XYZ file of C-alpha atoms in Angstrom:
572
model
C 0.000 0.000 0.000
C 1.185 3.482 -1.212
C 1.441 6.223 1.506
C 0.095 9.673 0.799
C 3.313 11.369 0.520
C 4.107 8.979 -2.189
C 1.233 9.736 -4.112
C 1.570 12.806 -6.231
C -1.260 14.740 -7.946
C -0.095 17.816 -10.623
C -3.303 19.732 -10.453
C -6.962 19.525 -8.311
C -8.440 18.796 -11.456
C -6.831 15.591 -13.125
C -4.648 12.895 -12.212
C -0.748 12.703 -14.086
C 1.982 10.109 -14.229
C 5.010 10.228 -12.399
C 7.638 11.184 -14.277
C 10.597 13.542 -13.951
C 8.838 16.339 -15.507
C 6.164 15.991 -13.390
C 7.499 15.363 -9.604
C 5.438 14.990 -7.168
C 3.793 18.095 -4.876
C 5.505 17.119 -1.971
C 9.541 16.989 -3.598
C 8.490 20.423 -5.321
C 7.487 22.323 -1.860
C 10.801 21.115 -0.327
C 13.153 22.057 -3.463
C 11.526 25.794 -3.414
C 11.850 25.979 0.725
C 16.057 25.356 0.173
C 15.721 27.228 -2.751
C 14.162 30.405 -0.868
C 16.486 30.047 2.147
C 19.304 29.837 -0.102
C 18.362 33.511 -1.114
C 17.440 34.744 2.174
C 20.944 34.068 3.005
C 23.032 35.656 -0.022
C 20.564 38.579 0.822
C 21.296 38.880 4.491
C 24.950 38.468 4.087
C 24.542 41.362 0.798
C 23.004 43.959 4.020
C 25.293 42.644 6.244
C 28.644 43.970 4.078
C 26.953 46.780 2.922
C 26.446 48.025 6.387
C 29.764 47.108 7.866
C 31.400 48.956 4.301
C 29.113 51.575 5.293
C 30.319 52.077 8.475
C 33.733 51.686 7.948
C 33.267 54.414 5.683
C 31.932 56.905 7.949
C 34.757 58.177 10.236
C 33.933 58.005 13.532
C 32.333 61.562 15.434
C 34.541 61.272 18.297
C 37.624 61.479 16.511
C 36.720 65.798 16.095
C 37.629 66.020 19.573
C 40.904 65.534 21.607
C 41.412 65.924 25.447
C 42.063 69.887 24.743
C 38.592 70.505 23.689
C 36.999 67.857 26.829
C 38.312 70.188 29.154
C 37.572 73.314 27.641
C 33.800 71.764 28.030
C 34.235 70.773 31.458
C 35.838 74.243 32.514
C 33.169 76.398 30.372
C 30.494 74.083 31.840
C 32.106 74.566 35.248
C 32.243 78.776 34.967
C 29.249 78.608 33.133
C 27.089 77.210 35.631
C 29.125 79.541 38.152
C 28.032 83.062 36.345
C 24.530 81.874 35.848
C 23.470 79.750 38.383
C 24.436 76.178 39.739
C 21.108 75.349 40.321
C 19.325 76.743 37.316
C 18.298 75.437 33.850
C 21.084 75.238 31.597
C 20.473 77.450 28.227
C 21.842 74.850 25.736
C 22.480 78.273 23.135
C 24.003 80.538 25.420
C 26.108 77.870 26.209
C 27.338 77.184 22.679
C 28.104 80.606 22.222
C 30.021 80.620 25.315
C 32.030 77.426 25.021
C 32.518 76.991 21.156
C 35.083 79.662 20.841
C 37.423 77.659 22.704
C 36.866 74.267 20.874
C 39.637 74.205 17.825
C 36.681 72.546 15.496
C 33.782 73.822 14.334
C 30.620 71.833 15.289
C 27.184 72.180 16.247
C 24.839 72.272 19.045
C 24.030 68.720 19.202
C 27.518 67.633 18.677
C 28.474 69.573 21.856
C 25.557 68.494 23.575
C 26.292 64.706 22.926
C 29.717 65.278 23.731
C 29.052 66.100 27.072
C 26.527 63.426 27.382
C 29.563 61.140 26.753
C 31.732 62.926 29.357
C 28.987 62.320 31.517
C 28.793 58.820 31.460
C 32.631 58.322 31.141
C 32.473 60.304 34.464
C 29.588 58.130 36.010
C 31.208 54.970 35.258
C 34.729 56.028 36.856
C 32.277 57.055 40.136
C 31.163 53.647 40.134
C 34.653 51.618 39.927
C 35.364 54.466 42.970
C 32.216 53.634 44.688
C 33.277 49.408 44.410
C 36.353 50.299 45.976
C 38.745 50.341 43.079
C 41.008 53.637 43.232
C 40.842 55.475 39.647
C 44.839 55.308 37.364
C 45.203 58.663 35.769
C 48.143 58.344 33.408
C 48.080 62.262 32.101
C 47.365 65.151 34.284
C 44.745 65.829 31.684
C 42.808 63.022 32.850
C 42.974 64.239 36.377
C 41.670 67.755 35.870
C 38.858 66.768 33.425
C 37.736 64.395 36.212
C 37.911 67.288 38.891
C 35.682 69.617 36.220
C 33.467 66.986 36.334
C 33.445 66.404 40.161
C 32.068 70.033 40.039
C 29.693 69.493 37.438
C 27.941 65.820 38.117
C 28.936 65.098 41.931
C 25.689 67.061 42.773
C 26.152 68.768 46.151
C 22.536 68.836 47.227
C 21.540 65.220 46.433
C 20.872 62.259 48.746
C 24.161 61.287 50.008
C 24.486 57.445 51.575
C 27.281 55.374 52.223
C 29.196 58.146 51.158
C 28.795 57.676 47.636
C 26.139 59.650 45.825
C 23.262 57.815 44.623
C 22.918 58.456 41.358
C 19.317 57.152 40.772
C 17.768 60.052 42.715
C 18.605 63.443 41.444
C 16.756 66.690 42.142
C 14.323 68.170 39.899
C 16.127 71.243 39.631
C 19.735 70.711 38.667
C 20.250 66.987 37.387
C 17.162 66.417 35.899
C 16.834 69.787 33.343
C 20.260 68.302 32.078
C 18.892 64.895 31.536
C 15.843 66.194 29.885
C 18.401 68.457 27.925
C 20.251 65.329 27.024
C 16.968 63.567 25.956
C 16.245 65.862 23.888
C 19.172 65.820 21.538
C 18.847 61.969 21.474
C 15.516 62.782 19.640
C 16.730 65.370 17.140
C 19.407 62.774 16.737
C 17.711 59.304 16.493
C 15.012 61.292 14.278
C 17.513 62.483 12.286
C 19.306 58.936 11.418
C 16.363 57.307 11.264
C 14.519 59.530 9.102
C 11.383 60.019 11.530
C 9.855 63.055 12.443
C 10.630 64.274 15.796
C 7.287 63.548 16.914
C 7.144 60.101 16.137
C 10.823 60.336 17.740
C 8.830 61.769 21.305
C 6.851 58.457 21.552
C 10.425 56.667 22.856
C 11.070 59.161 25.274
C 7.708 58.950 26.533
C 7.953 54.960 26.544
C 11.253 55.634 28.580
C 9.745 58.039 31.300
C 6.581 55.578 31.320
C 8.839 53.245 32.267
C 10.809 55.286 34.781
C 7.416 56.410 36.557
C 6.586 52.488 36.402
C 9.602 52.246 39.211
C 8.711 54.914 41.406
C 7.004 52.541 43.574
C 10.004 50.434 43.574
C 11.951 53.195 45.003
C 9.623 54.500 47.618
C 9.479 50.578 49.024
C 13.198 50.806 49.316
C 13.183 53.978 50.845
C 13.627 52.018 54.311
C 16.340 50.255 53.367
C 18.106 53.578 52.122
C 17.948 54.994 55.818
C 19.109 51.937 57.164
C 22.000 51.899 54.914
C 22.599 55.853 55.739
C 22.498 54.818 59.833
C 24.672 51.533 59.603
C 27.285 53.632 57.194
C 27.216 56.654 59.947
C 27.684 54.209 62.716
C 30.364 52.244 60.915
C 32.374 55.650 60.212
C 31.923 57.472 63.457
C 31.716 54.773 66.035
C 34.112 51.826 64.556
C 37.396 53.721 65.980
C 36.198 54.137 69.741
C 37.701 51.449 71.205
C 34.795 49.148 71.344
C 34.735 45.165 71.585
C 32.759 43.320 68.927
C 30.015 42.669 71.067
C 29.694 46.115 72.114
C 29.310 47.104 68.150
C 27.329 44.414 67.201
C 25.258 45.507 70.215
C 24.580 48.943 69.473
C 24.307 48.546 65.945
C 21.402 46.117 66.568
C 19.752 49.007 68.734
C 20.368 51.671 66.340
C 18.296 49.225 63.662
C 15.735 48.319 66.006
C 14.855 52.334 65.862
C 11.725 54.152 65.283
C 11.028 55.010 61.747
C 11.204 58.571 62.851
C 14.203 58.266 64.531
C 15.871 56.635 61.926
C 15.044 58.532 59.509
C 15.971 61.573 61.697
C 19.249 60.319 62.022
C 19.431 59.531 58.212
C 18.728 63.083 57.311
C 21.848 64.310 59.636
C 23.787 62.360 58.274
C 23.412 62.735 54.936
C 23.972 66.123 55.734
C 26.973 66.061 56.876
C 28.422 64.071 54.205
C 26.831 66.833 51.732
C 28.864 69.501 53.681
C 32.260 67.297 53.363
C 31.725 66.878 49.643
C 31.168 70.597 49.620
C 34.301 71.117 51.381
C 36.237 68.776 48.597
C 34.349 70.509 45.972
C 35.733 74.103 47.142
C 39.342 72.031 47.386
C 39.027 70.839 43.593
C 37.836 74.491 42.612
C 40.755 76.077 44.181
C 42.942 73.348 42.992
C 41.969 74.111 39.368
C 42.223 77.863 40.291
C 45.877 77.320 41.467
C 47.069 75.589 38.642
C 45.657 77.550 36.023
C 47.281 80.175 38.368
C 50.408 78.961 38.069
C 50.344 77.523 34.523
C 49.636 81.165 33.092
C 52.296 82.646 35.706
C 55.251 80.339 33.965
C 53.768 80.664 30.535
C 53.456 84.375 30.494
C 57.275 84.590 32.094
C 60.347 84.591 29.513
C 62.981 84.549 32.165
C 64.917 81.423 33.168
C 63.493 78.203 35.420
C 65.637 79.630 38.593
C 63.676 83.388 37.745
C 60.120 82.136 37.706
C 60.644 79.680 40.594
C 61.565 82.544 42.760
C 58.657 84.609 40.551
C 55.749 82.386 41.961
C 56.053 82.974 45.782
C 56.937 86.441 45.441
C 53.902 87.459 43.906
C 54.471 91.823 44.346
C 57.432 93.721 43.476
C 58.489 97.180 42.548
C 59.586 97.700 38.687
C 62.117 100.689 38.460
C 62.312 100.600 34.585
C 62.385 97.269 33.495
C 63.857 95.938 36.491
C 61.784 94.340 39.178
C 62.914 93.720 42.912
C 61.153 92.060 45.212
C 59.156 93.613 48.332
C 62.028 92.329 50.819
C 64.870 93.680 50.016
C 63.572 97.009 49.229
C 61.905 97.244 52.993
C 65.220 95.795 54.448
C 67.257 98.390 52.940
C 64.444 100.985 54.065
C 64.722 99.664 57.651
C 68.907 99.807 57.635
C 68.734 103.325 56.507
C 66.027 104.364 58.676
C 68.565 102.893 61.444
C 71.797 104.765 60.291
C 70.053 107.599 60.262
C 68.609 107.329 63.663
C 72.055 106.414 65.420
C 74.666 108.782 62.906
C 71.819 111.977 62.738
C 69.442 112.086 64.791
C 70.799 110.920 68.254
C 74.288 111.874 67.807
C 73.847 113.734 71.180
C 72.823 110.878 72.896
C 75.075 109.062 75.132
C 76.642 106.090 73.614
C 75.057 103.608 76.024
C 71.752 104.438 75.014
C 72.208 105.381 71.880
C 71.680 101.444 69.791
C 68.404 101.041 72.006
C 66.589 104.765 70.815
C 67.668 103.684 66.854
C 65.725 100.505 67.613
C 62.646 102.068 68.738
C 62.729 104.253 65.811
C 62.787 101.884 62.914
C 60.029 100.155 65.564
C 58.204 103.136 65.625
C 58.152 103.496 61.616
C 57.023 99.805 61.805
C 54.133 99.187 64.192
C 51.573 101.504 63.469
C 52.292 101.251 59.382
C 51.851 97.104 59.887
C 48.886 97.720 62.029
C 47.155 99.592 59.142
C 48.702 97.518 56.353
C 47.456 94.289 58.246
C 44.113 95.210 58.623
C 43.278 96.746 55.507
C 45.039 93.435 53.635
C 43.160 90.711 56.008
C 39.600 92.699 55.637
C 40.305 93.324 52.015
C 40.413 89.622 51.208
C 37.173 88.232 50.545
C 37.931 84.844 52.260
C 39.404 85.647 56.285
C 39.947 82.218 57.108
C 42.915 80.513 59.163
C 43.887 78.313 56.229
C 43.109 80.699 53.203
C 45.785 81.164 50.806
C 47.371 84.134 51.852
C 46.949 87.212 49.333
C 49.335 89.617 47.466
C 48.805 92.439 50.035
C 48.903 90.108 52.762
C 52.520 88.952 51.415
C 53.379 92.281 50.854
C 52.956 92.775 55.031
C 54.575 89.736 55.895
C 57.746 91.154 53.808
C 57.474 94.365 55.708
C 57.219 93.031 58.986
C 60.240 90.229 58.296
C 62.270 93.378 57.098
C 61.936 94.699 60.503
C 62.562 91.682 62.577
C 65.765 90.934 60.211
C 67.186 94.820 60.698
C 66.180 94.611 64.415
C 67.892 91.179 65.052
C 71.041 92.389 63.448
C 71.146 95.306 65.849
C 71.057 93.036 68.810
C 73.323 90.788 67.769
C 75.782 93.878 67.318
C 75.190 95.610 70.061
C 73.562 93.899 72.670
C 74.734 90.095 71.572
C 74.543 88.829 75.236
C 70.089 89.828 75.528
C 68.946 86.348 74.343
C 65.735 86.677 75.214
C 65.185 89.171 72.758
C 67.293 87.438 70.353
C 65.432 84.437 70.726
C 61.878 86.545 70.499
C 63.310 87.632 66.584
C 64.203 84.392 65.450
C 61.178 82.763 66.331
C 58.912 85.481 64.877
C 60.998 85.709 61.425
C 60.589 81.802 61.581
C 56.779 82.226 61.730
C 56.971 85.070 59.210
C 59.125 83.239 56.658
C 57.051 79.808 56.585
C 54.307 81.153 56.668
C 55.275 83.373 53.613
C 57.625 81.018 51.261
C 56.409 77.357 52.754
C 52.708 77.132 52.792
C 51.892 80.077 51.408
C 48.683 80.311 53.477
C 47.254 81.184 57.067
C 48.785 84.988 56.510
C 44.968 85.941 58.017
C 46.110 84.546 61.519
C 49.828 85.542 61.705
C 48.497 89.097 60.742
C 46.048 89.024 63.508
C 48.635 88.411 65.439
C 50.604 90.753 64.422
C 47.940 93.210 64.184
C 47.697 92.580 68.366
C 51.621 93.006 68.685
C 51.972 96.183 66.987
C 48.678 98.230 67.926
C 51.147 98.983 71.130
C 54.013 99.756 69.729
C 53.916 103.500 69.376
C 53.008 103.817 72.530
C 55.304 101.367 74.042
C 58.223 102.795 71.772
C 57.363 106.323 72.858
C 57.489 105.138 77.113
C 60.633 103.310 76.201
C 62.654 106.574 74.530
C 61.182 108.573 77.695
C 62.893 105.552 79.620
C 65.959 105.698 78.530
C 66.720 109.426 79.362
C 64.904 109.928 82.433
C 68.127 108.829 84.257
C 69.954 111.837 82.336
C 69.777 115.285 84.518
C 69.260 117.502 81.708
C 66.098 115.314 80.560
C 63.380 116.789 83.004
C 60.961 116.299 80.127
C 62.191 113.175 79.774
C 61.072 111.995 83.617
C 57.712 113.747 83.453
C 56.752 112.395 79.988
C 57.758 108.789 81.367
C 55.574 109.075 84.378
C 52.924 110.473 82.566
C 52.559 107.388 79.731
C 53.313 104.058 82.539
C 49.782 104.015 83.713
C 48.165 104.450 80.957
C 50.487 102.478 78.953
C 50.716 99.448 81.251
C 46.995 99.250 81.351
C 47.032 99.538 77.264
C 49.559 97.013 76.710
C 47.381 94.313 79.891
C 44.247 94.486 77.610
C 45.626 93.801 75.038
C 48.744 91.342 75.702
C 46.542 90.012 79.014
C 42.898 88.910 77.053
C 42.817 90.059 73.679
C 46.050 88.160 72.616
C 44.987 84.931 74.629
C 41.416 84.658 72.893
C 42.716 85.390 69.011
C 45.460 83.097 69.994
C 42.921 80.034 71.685
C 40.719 80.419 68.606
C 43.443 79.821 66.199
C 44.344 77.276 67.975
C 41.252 75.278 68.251
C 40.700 76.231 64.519
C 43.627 74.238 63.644
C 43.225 71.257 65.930
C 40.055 70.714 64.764
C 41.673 70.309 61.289
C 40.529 73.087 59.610
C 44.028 73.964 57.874
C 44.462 69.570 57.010
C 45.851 69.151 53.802
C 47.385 72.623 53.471
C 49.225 73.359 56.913
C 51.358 70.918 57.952
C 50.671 69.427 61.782
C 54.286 70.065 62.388
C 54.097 73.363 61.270
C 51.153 75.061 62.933
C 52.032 73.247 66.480
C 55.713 75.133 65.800
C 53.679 78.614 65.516
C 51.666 78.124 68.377
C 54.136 77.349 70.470
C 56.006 80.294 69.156
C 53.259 82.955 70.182
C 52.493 81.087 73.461
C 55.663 81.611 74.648
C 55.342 85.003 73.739
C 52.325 85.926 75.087
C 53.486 83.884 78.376
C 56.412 86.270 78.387
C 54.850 89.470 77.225
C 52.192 89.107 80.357
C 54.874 88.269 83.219
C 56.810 91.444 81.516
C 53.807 93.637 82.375
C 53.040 91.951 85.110
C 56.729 92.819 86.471
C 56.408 96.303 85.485
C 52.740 96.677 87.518
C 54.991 95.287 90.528
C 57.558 98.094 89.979
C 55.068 101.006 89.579
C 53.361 99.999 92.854
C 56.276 99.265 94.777
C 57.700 102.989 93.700
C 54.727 104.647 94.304
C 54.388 103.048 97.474
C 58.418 104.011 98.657
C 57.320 107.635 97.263
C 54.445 108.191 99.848
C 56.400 106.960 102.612
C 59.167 109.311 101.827
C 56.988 112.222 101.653
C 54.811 111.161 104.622
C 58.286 111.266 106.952
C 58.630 114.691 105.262
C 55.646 115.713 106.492
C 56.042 113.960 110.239
């Protein structure tokens, strides 16, 4: 018996034989199934080469830019955002305009829009190798500065902050979110471009794509919980982990801290976060001024034709006096003012004197042309500064103090090591203040605002002080009558000056520097070593300055008192 696939039948209608010519149904359908896939395939592999020669023609868009042009994005994103707002909506045109002069390529809108996208994600994807614990390998500094531009730019300041890492899939509505939607919207003038659909047929994806996003907003609110428990655990874990505690003790309090109220979790949450937003803020400002320094100093050495040893010494000494086209520093000019100021004073003006006394009244004149000049200088350069902190970089008028006031100490020093080599208290007083002076001005460059405080309370004396010392010095001399009188007249008065401020002004400034730096406030740009030197410095100073005055109170009473006795047996 014949089965039916061996039975063949060439048309409805009428039977046929079964020759070759007229196969059956069946072996035809199979031959024209190979036969079609045969094509399909020679057609596929046709689309397939045309598209890869197709895109192997097309050079690829990122080759326009180089790492130049990625940071002149970053920076005029960066200043940008500074001049008009770091919260507000970024105007994709005024930006153009304001970045593309910088870029050494002519392109468009969208090509600078995408570009950033890119620099974006490239940033995003180094935050999360950071955030797994892998430490980022910069091989050119140009890597490192485009990824502290974008620090500035992406690391939002005012977004959730847990585990401190940022969390990148909750961004505020007013910064992050206008750039995404920015960033959507050139994917649709894009993808509608390449693909030849309008751009409102191009809308219905990004509406399928924030469907989808509002689809997850549930998702998120359910793990809200577990975002404040991660915040607590992380602040306990940071803040608690170093104290000294036993394993049970941890594991013990951590369990209580999770046991919480929702309310006082999420209290505790909140501060946290908090506080991690003000550290990041605090790095931000860091990377800013970092940026600002070298760019600083980059445009110092490239603008400077003079020889490596000439711009070295260039950068720290950032003011000098040009007499024709000759420039010399602040310090030797006021050093060589101080000398002659001191000649003067001992060859001119107190020739007459005796010779015993005649070194100590040329010191209080260059003292006296010092003080109340620094006292002014000081304060107009610390209060002219628009940042008055401990640590802040010291300014060009505050250096320009610091050299007058080390000009001073330098000329003053010399004069007791010439004529009065065996006073080392005094001697000692000098070097320790120029060593204050000096590192402060060529080391670190910065905490000028609280050595001119400082200084500021040292000198607001010294005409008055300088003035009851020259009245001193001749009141032993009969023909100085004026002389005895005049120094009567200003010790009161004087002592009481000098116990305000030596006794309780000096001690606060000098406690609240102090604490300022313990608490770290100058970490990372005054050295430990350093700052404990200076403090030790003006301690011992103030210690000194206090028992002086505290002496000279002794003296005053104890001659006042001998004076009434005398005249009160005068009178018996």
């Amino acid at each position: 018996m014949a089965t039916p696939t061996e039975l063949g039948f060439s048309s409805p209608g009428g039977g046929g034989d079964d020759s070759d010519d007229n196969p059956p149904q069946k072996r035809t359908s199979k031959r024209t199934a190979s036969e079609t896939a045969t094509e399909e395939e020679t057609k596929k592999k046709k689309k397939k080469k045309t598209k890869h020669n197709t895109k192997m023609a097309s050079p690829p868009s990122n080759r326009i830019w180089n790492e130049e042009d990625e940071l002149s994005i970053l920076k005029g994103l960066v200043d940008f955002r500074a001049k008009t707002g770091l919260e507000s909506k970024i105007d994709w045109d005024a930006f153009y305009c304001y970045v593309k002069g910088s870029i050494h390529v002519k392109v468009s809108k969208c090509q600078l829009m995408s570009k950033t996208r890119k620099l974006k994600k490239k940033f995003l994807d180094q935050m999360e190798k950071i955030d797994q614990g892998n430490d980022p390998h910069f091989t050119r500094s140009s890597e490192t500065e485009a990824f502290g531009y974008s620090m500035m730019i992406w690391r939002k300041i005012d977004a959730e902050y847990t585990n401190g890492v940022m969390d990148k899939a909750h961004q505020s509505e007013s910064g992050e979110e206008v750039f995404e939607e920015d960033e959507e919207v050139a994917l649709i003038d894009k993808g509608a471009a390449k693909s030849g659909k309008s751009p409102h047929e191009a809308v219905v994806v990004v509406d399928k794509i924030t469907t989808k996003k509002n689809g997850t907003a549930g998702k998120e609110s359910d793990d809200d919980d577990d975002d404040v428990l991660c915040a607590v655990r992380d602040a306990f874990e940071t803040t608690m982990m170093s104290q000294g505690l036993s394993d049970y003790q941890k594991k013990l309090q951590l369990e209580k801290l999770m046991n919480l109220g929702t309310g006082k979790r999420r209290e505790l949450s909140n501060e946290w976060k908090a506080l991690c937003v003000e550290e990041l803020k605090l790095n931000i400002n860091k990377l800013r001024f970092s940026a600002k320094l070298a760019e600083a100093a980059n445009d110092d050495y490239s603008s400077s034709s003079s020889s490596s040893i000439v711009s070295w010494v260039e950068i720290p000494i950032s003011m000098s006096i040009n007499i024709g086209e000759i420039s010399i520093p602040d310090l030797p000019i006021f050093f060589s003012m101080f000398l002659t100021i001191y000649l003067i004073a001992y060859f001119i003006v107190f020739r007459n004197w005796k010779p015993q006394i005649r070194p100590e009244a040329s010191s209080c004149l260059i003292s006296i042309f010092h003080g109340s000049p620094a006292v002014f200088l000081a304060t107009r350069a610390v209060f002219s500064s628009s940042e008055r902190s401990f640590a802040s970089a010291n300014t060009a008028a505050q250096n320009t103090v610091l050299d007058f006031s080390v000009a001073y100490f330098l000329t003053d020093l010399f004069h007791y090591i010439v004529f009065n080599p065996n006073d080392v208290l005094f001697i000692g007083h000098h070097v320790a203040t120029l060593f204050v002076f000096l590192t402060c001005r060529f080391l670190v460059f910065h905490g000028a605002c609280a050595i001119l405080g400082l200084l500021i309370l040292a000198e607001v004396t010294s005409a008055c002080q300088n003035a009851w010392t020259l009245a001193g010095a001749r009141k032993n001399d009969p023909e100085s009558r004026l002389a005895v009188k005049v120094y009567d007249l200003l010790s009161p008065p004087f002592y009481a000056f000098y116990s305000i401020v030596r006794g309780v002004l000096g001690p606060l400034f000098f406690g609240k520097m102090v604490a300022f730096y313990a608490r770290g406030g100058a970490h990372g740009v005054i050295p430990n070593w350093l700052w404990i030197s200076w403090a030790i410095v003006v301690g011992t100073a103030i210690t000194v300055s206090i028992l002086w005055i505290w002496n000279l109170w002794i003296e005053l009473f104890s001659e006042r008192k001998a004076n009434k006795i005398r005249v009160d047996k005068k009178i018996r």
